[in-house]
Coordinates of C-alpha atoms in Angstrom, one line a residue:
X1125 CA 75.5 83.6 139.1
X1126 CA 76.1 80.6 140.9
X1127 CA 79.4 78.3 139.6
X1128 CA 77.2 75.4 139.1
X1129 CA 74.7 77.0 136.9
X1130 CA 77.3 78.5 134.8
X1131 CA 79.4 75.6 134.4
X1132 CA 76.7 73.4 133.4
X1133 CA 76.3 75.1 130.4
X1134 CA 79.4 73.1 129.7
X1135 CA 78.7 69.4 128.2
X1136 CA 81.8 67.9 129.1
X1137 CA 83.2 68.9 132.7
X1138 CA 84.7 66.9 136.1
X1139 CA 85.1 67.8 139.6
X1140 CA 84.9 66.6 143.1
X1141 CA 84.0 69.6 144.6
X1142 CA 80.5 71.2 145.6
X1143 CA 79.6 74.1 143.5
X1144 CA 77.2 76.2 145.2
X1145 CA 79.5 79.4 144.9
X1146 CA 78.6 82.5 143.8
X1147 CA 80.5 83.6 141.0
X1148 CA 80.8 87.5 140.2
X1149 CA 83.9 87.4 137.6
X1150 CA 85.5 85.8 135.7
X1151 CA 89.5 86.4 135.1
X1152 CA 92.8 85.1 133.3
X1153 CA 94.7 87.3 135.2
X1154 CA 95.7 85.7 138.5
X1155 CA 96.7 89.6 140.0
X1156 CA 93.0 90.9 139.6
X1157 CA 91.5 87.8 140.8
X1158 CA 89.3 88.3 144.1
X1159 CA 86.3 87.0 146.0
X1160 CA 83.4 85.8 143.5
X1161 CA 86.0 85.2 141.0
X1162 CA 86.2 82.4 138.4
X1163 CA 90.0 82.2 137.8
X1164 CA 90.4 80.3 134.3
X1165 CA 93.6 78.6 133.4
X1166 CA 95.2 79.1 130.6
X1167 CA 98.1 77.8 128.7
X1168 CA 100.0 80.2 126.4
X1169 CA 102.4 80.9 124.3
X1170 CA 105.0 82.0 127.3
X1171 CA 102.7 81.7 130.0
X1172 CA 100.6 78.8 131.9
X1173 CA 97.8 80.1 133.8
X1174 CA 97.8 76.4 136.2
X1175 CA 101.0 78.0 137.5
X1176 CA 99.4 81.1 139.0
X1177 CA 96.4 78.9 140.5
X1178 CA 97.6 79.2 143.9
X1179 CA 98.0 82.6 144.0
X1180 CA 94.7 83.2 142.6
X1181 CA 93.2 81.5 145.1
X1182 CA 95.4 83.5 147.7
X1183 CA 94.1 86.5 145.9
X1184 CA 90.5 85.2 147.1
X1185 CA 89.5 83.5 143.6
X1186 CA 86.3 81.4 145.0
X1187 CA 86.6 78.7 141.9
X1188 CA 89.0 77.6 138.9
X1189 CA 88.6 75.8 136.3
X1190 CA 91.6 74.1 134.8
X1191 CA 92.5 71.3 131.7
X1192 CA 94.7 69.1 134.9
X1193 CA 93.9 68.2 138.3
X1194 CA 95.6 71.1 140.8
X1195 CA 96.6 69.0 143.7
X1196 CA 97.9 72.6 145.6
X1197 CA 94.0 73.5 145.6
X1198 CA 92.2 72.4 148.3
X1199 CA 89.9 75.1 149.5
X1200 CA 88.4 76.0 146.5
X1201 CA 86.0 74.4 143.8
X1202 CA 88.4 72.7 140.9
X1203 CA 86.4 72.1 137.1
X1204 CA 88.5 70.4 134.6
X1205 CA 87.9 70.5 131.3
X1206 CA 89.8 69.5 127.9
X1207 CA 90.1 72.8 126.7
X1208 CA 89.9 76.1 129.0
X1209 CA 90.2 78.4 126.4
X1210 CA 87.0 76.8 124.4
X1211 CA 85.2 76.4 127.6
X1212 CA 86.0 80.2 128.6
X1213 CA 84.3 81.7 125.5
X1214 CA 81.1 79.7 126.4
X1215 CA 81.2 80.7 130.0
X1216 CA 81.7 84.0 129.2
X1217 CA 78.9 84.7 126.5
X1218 CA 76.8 83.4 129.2
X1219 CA 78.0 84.8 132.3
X1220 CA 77.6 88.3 130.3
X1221 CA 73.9 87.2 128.5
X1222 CA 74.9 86.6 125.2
X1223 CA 75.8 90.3 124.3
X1224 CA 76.5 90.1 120.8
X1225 CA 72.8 89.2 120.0
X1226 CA 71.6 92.4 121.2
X1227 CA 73.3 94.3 118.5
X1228 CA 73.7 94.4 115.0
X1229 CA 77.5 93.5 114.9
X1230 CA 80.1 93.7 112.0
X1231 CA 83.1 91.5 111.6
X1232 CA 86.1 92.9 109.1
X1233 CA 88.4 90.7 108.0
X1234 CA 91.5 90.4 105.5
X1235 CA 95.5 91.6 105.1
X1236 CA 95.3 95.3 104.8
X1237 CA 92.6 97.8 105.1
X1238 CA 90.7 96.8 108.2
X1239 CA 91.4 99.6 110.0
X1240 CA 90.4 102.2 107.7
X1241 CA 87.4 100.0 106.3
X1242 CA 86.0 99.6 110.2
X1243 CA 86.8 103.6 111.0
X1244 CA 84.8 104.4 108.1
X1245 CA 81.9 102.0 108.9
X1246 CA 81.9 103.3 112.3
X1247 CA 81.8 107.4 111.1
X1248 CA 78.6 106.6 109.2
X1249 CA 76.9 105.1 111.9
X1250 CA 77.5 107.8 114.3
X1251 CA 76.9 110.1 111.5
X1252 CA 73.5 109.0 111.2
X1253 CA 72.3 109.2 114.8
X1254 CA 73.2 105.5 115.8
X1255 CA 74.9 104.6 119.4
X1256 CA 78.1 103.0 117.9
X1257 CA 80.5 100.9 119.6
X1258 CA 84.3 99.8 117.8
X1259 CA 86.7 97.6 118.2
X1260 CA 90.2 97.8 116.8
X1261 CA 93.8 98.1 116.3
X1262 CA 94.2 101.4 117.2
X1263 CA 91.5 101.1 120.5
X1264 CA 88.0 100.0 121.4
X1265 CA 85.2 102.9 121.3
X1266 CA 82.0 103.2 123.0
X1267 CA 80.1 106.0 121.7
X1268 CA 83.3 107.8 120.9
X1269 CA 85.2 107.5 124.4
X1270 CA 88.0 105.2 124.1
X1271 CA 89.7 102.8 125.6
X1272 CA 93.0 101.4 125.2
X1273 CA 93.5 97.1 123.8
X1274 CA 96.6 94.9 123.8
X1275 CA 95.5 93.0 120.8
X1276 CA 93.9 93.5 117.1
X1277 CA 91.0 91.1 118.6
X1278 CA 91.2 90.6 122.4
X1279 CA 90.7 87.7 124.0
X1280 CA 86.9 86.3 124.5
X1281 CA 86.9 87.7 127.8
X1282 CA 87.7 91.0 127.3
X1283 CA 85.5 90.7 124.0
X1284 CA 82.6 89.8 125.6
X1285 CA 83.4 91.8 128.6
X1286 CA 83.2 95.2 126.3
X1287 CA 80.0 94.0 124.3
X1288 CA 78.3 93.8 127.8
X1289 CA 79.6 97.4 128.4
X1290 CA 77.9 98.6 125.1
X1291 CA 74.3 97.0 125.8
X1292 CA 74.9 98.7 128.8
X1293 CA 75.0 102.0 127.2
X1294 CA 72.7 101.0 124.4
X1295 CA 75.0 100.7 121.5
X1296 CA 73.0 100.1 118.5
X1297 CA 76.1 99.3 116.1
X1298 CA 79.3 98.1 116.6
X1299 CA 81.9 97.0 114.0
X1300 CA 85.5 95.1 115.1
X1301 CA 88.8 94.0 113.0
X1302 CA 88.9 89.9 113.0
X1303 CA 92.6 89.0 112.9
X1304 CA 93.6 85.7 111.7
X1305 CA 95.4 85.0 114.9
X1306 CA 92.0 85.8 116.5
X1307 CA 90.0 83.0 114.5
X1308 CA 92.9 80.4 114.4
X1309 CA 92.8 81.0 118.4
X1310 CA 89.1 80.7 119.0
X1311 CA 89.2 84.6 120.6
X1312 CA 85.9 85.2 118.6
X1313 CA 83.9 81.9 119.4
X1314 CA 80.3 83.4 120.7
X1315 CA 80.4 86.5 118.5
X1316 CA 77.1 86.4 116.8
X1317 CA 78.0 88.6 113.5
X1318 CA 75.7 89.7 111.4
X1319 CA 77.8 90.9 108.8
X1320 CA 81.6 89.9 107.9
X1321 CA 83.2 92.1 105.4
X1322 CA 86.7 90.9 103.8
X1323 CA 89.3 93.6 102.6
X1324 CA 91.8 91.3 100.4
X1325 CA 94.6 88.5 101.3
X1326 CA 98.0 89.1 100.9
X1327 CA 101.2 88.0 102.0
X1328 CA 101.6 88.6 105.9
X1329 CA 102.0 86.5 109.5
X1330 CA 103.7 83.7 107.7
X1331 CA 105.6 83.5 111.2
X1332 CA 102.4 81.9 112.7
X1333 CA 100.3 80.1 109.9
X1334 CA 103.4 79.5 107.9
X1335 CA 102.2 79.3 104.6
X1336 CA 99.2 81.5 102.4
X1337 CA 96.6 78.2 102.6
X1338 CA 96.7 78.2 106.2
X1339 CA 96.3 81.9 106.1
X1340 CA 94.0 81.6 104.2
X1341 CA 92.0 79.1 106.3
X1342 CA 92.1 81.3 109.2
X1343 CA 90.5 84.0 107.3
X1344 CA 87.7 81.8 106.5
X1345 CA 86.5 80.5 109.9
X1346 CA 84.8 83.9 110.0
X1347 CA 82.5 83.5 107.2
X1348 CA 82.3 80.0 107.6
X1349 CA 81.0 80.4 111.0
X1350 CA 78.6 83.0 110.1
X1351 CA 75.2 81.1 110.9
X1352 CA 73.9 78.5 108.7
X1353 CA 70.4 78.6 108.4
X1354 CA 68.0 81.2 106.9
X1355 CA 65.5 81.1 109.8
X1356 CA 66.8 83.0 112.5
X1357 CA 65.9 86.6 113.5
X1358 CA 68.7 88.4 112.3
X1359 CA 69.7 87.7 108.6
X1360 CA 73.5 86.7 108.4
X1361 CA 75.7 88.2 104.9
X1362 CA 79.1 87.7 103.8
X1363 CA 80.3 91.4 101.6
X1364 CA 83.4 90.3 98.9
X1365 CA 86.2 91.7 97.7
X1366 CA 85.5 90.2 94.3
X1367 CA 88.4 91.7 92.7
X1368 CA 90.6 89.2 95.2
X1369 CA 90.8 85.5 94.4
X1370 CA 90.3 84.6 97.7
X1371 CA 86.9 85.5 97.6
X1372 CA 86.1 82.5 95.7
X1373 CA 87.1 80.1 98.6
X1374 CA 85.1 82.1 101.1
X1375 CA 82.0 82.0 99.1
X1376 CA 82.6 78.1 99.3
X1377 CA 83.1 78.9 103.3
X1378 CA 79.8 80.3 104.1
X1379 CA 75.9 79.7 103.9
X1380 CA 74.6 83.1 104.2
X1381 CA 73.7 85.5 101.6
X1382 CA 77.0 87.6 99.2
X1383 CA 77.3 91.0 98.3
X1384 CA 80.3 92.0 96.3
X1385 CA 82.4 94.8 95.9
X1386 CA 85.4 95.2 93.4
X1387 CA 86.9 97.7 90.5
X1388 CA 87.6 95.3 88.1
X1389 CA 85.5 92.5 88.2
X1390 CA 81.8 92.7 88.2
X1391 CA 80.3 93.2 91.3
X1392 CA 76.9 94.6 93.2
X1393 CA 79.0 97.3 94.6
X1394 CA 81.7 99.0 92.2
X1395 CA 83.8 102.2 91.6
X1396 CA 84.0 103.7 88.0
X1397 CA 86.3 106.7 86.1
X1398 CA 88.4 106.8 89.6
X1399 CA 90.8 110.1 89.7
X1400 CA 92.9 110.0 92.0
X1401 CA 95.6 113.2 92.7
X1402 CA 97.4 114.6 96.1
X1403 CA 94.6 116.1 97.0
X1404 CA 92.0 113.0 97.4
X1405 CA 89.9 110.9 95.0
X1406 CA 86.5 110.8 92.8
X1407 CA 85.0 108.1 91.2
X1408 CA 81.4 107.0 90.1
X1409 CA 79.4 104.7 92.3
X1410 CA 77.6 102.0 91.4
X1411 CA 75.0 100.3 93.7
X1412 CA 71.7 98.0 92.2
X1413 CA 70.1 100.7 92.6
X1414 CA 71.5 103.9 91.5
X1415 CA 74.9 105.9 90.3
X1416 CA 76.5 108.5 92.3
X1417 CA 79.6 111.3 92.2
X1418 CA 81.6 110.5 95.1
X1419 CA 84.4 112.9 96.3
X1420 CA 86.9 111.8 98.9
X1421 CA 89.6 113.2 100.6
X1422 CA 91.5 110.1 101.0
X1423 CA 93.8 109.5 98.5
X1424 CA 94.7 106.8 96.2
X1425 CA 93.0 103.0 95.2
X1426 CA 93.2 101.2 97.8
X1427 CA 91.3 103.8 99.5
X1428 CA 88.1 103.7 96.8
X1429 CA 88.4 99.8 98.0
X1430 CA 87.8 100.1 101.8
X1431 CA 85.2 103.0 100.9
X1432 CA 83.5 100.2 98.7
X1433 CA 83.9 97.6 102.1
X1434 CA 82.3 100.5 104.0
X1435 CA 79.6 101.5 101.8
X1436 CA 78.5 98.1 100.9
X1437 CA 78.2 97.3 104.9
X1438 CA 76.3 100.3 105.8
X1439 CA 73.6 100.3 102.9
X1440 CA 72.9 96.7 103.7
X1441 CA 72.5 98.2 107.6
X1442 CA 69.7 100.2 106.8
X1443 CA 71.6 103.9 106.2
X1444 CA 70.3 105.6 103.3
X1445 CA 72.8 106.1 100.3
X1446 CA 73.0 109.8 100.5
X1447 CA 73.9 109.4 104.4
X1448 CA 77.0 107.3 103.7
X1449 CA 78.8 109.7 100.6
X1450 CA 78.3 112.6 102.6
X1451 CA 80.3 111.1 105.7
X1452 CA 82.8 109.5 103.3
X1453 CA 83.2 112.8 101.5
X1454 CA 84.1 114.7 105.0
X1455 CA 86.3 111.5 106.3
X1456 CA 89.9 112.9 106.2
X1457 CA 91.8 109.4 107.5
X1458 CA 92.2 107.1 110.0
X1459 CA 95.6 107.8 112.3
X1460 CA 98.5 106.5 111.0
X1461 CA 97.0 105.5 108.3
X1462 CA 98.5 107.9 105.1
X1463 CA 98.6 110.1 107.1
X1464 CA 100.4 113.5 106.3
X1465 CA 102.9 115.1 108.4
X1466 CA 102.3 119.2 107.9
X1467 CA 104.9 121.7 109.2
X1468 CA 104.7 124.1 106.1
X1469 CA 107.2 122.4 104.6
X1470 CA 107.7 122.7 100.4
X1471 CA 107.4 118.7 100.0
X1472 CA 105.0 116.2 101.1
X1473 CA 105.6 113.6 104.1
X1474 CA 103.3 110.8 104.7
X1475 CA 103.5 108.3 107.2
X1476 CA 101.5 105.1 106.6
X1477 CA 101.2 101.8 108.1
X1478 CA 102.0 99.8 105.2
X1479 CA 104.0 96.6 106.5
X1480 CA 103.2 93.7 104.0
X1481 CA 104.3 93.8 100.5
X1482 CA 101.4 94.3 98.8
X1483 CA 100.4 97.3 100.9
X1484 CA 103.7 99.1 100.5
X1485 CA 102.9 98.5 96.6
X1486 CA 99.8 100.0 97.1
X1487 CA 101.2 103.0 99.0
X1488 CA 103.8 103.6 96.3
X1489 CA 102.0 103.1 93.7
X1490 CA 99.7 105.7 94.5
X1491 CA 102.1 108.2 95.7
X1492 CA 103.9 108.1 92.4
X1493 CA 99.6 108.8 90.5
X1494 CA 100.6 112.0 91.9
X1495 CA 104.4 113.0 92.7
X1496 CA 106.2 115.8 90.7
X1497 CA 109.5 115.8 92.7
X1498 CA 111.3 112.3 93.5
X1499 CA 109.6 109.9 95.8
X1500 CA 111.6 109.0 99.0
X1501 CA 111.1 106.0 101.0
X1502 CA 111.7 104.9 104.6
X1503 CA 111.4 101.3 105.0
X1504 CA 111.9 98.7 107.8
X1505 CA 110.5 95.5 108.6
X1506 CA 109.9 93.8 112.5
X1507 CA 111.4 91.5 113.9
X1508 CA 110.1 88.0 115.2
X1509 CA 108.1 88.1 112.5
X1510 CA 107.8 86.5 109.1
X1511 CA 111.3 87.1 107.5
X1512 CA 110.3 86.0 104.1
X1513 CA 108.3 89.2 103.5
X1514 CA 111.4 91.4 104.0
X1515 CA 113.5 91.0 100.7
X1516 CA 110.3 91.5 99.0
X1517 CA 109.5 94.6 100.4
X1518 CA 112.9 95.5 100.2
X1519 CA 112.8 95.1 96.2
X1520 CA 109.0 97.0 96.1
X1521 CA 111.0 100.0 98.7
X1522 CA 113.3 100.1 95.6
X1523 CA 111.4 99.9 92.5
X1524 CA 108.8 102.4 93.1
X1525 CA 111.2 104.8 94.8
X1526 CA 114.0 107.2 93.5
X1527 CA 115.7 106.9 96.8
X1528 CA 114.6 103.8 99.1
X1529 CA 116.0 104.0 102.7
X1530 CA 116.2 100.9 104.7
X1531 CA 116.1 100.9 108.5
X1532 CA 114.7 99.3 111.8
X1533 CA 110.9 98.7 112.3
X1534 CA 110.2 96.8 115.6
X1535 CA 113.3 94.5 115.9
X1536 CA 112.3 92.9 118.8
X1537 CA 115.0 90.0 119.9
X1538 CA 116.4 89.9 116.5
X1539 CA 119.1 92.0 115.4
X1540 CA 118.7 94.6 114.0
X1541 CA 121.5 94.3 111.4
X1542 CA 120.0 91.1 110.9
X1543 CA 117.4 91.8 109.4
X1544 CA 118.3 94.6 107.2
X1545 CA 120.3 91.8 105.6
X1546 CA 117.3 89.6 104.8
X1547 CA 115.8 93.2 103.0
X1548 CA 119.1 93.8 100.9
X1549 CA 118.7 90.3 99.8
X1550 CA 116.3 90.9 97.2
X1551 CA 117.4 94.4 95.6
X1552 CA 119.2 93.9 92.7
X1553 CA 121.0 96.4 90.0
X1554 CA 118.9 99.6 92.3
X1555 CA 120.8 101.7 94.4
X1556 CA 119.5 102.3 98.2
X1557 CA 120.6 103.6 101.6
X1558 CA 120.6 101.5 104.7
X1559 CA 120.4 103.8 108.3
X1560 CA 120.4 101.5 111.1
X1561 CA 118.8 103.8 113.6
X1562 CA 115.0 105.0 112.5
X1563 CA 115.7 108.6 114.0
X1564 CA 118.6 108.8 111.9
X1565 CA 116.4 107.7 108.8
X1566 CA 113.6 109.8 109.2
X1567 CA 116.2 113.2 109.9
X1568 CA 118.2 111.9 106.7
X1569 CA 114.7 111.6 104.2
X1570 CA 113.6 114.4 105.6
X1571 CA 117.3 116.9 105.0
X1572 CA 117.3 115.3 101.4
X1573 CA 114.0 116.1 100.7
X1574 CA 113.3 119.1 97.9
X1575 CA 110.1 121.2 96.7
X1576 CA 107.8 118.8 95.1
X1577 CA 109.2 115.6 96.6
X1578 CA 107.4 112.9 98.5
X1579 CA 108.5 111.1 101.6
X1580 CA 106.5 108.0 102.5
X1581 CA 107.1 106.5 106.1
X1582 CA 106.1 102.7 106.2
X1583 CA 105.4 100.4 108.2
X1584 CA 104.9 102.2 111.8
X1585 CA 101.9 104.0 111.0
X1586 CA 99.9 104.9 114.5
X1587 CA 102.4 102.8 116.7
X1588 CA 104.0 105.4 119.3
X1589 CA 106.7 103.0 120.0
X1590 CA 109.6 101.0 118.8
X1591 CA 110.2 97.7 120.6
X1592 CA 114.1 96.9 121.0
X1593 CA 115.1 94.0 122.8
X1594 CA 112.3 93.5 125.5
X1595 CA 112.5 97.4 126.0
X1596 CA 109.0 99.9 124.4
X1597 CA 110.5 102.9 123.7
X1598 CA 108.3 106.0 122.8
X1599 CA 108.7 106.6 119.2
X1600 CA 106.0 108.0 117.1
X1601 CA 107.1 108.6 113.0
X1602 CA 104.7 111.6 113.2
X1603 CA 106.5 113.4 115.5
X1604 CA 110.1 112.4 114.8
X1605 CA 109.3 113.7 110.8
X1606 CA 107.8 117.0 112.6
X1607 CA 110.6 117.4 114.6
X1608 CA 112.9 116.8 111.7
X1609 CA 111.2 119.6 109.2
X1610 CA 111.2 121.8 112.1
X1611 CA 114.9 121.2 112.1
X1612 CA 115.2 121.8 109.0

């Protein structure tokens, strides 16, 4: 595509320069710039793309387009604009035709649950013949192969990038988690969704939006950008958690059409005489249309709700009823997400990503639905991240526990000590251990651990790392536990 035709999709734009270049890319990344390439600048957190201009160009980048004047570049077109990062997700839907409008794309949004809820939305559409595409936390999947991501929601770029890739190999379906850093950022600008689902809003990434309104806000931009007319080909709808309060500003938020889901409040969508044991979970379905007996192998309430999320999305995609309980009834988990660790061992080990307060409640509360023996908990919290979260997960660790063990998650730059001070702060009159290393931890829950008891692992889930410092190391709570109750 030529650079002029591109960038005149652009209303506001200024150079000197002639455009008649051919432009066959478009990259942030100055090392895999090359002849055709657009190189975009831009400015982040710890990084300013204008700085690696000239060696883009060196690279053989045939055009940039900047927010300042470059005075280094001579020998290459120069577009300014006010805002790269805006004017990059509008170059790129259009440099990769619009991708998102070729398929019937889902959004998933909220504090906990996302992964699981977009797994289990995924499943059913590859279970009922559909070419499915997925992105994620864990990775981005193209009819099942997958690829690895750096972020919860890449950057337009890459987003727009890997839609292309699915048209390309006819993806019907695809479904993607929505941070809140995503929407605050503007990574998603161009997506056209047809369907945003949100989970529930609890405390979490404090560190960026800084308090729960802001949060809250972020959330929002995805249903509040989710169309706003009732005209257009593909019918736009907003699915609620109505059990969570938040849902009420969201409904505010967006013009399309609402379909709720919830336990306790009334809703389209609901789950009835739920039974939940260490074994998985039943409960009574509820749809306009009909009641069904749904028996899952995931265990515990939060689960029923991202079933709910996933069921409610699906049925309003077309997949018959029936289709969608009898893939939810074979799902046995998403990775790292209560996950159990199985050796043959006489207790129970689970290692779960819980790493907000309410989803470590969550955890615990359903492991003690079903525990015999005592409930043992390992329990850090990262570092660089919101530090107000820590006491009160601290003070949930010990509540809920017979024996709550503190330790490191990802410190990051902090100290480690640190912040295992900020977690003791808000335990009081409860007795708990504190095991710096997360080895050490792990061994120590694992050696105290008797016939009947329950070991829950929080806060790592997936993640086969621990970052230290600046240093990744490869750590995986899955296969330290295993190794430990081999040990044993």
């Amino acid at each position: 595509m030529e650079l002029k035709t591109l960038v005149n999709h652009l209303i506001n734009y200024k150079t000197d320069d002639e455009m008649n270049v051919e432009i066959t890319s478009i990259e942030m990344d100055s090392r895999t710039a090359g002849p055709g390439s657009l190189f975009v600048c831009i400015e982040g957190y710890t990084v300013d793309g204008h700085n690696y201009a000239r060696q883009a160009v060196e690279n053989g980048a045939s055009a940039i387009l900047a927010e300042k004047p470059l005075e280094e570049i001579d020998s290459v077109p120069v577009v300014i604009v006010n805002d790269t990062k805006r004017s990059l997700a509008v170059l790129a839907n259009v440099f990769y035709d619009h991708p998102t409008t070729k398929l019937h794309l889902i959004g998933v949004t909220g504090t906990n649950g996302k992964t699981t809820t977009s797994h289990l939305i995924e499943q059913i559409f590859a279970d009922s013949g559909k070419r499915t595409g997925m992105i994620g936390t864990i990775d981005m999947k193209i009819n099942g192969v997958s690829h690895k991501v750096a972020n919860t929601t890449p950057e337009s770029l890459f987003l727009q990038k890997a839609f292309k890739e699915m048209n390309d190999q006819k993806v019907e379906a695809a479904v993607m988690e929505v941070s809140s850093h995503a929407l605050d950022m503007g990574r998603v600008r161009g997506c056209d969704y047809d369907i945003a689902v949100f989970t529930n809003l609890t405390q979490d990434h404090l560190d960026y939006h800084k308090d729960m309104e802001t949060y809250l806000r972020a959330k929002g931009l995805l249903f509040a950008q989710l169309g706003n007319t009732y005209a257009g080909k593909k019918e736009k709808i907003a699915i609620l958690n109505r059990d969570d309060k938040a849902s009420k500003e969201f409904e505010k938020m967006t013009a399309a059409q609402i379909l709720t889901y919830g336990i306790e409040q009334k809703s389209d969508i609901m789950a009835k005489d739920i039974k939940v044991t260490g074994k998985g979970t039943t409960f009574t379905l509820v749809t306009p249309f009909e009641e069904k007996q749904v028996s899952l192998k995931l265990v515990g309430k939060f689960s029923v709700y991202n079933v709910l999320a996933a069921v409610s999305a699906t049925l309003l995609s077309g997949i018959p009823i029936d289709s969608i309980i009898r893939t939810m009834e074979n799902v046995k988990g998403v990775p790292g997400r209560f996950e159990t660790v199985d050796e043959g061992q006489c207790f129970t080990v689970i290692v779960d990503y819980a790493h907000t307060p309410d989803s470590l409640e969550n955890a615990l509360v359903t492991v003690k639905e079903f525990a015999v023996g005592k409930v043992i908990s390992v329990v850090g919290c990262g570092g660089d991240r919101d530090r107000t979260k820590r006491p009160l997960m601290a003070k949930i660790a010990a509540e809920y526990s017979d024996i709550a063990i503190f330790t490191s998650d990802n410190p990051r730059t902090e100290d480690p000590e640190a912040i295992l001070q900020d977690m003791q702060a808000g335990v009081e009159d409860r007795e708990y251990k504190v095991i710096l290393d997360r080895r050490d931890a792990i061994n120590y829950a694992v050696n105290l651990a008797e016939e009947n008891d329950i070991i829950l692992i929080a806060g790592k889930g997936h993640e086969t790392y621990q970052i230290i410092g600046k240093d990744v190391l490869d750590f995986d709570d899955r296969k330290v536990a295993a190794e430990a109750i081999g040990a044993k």
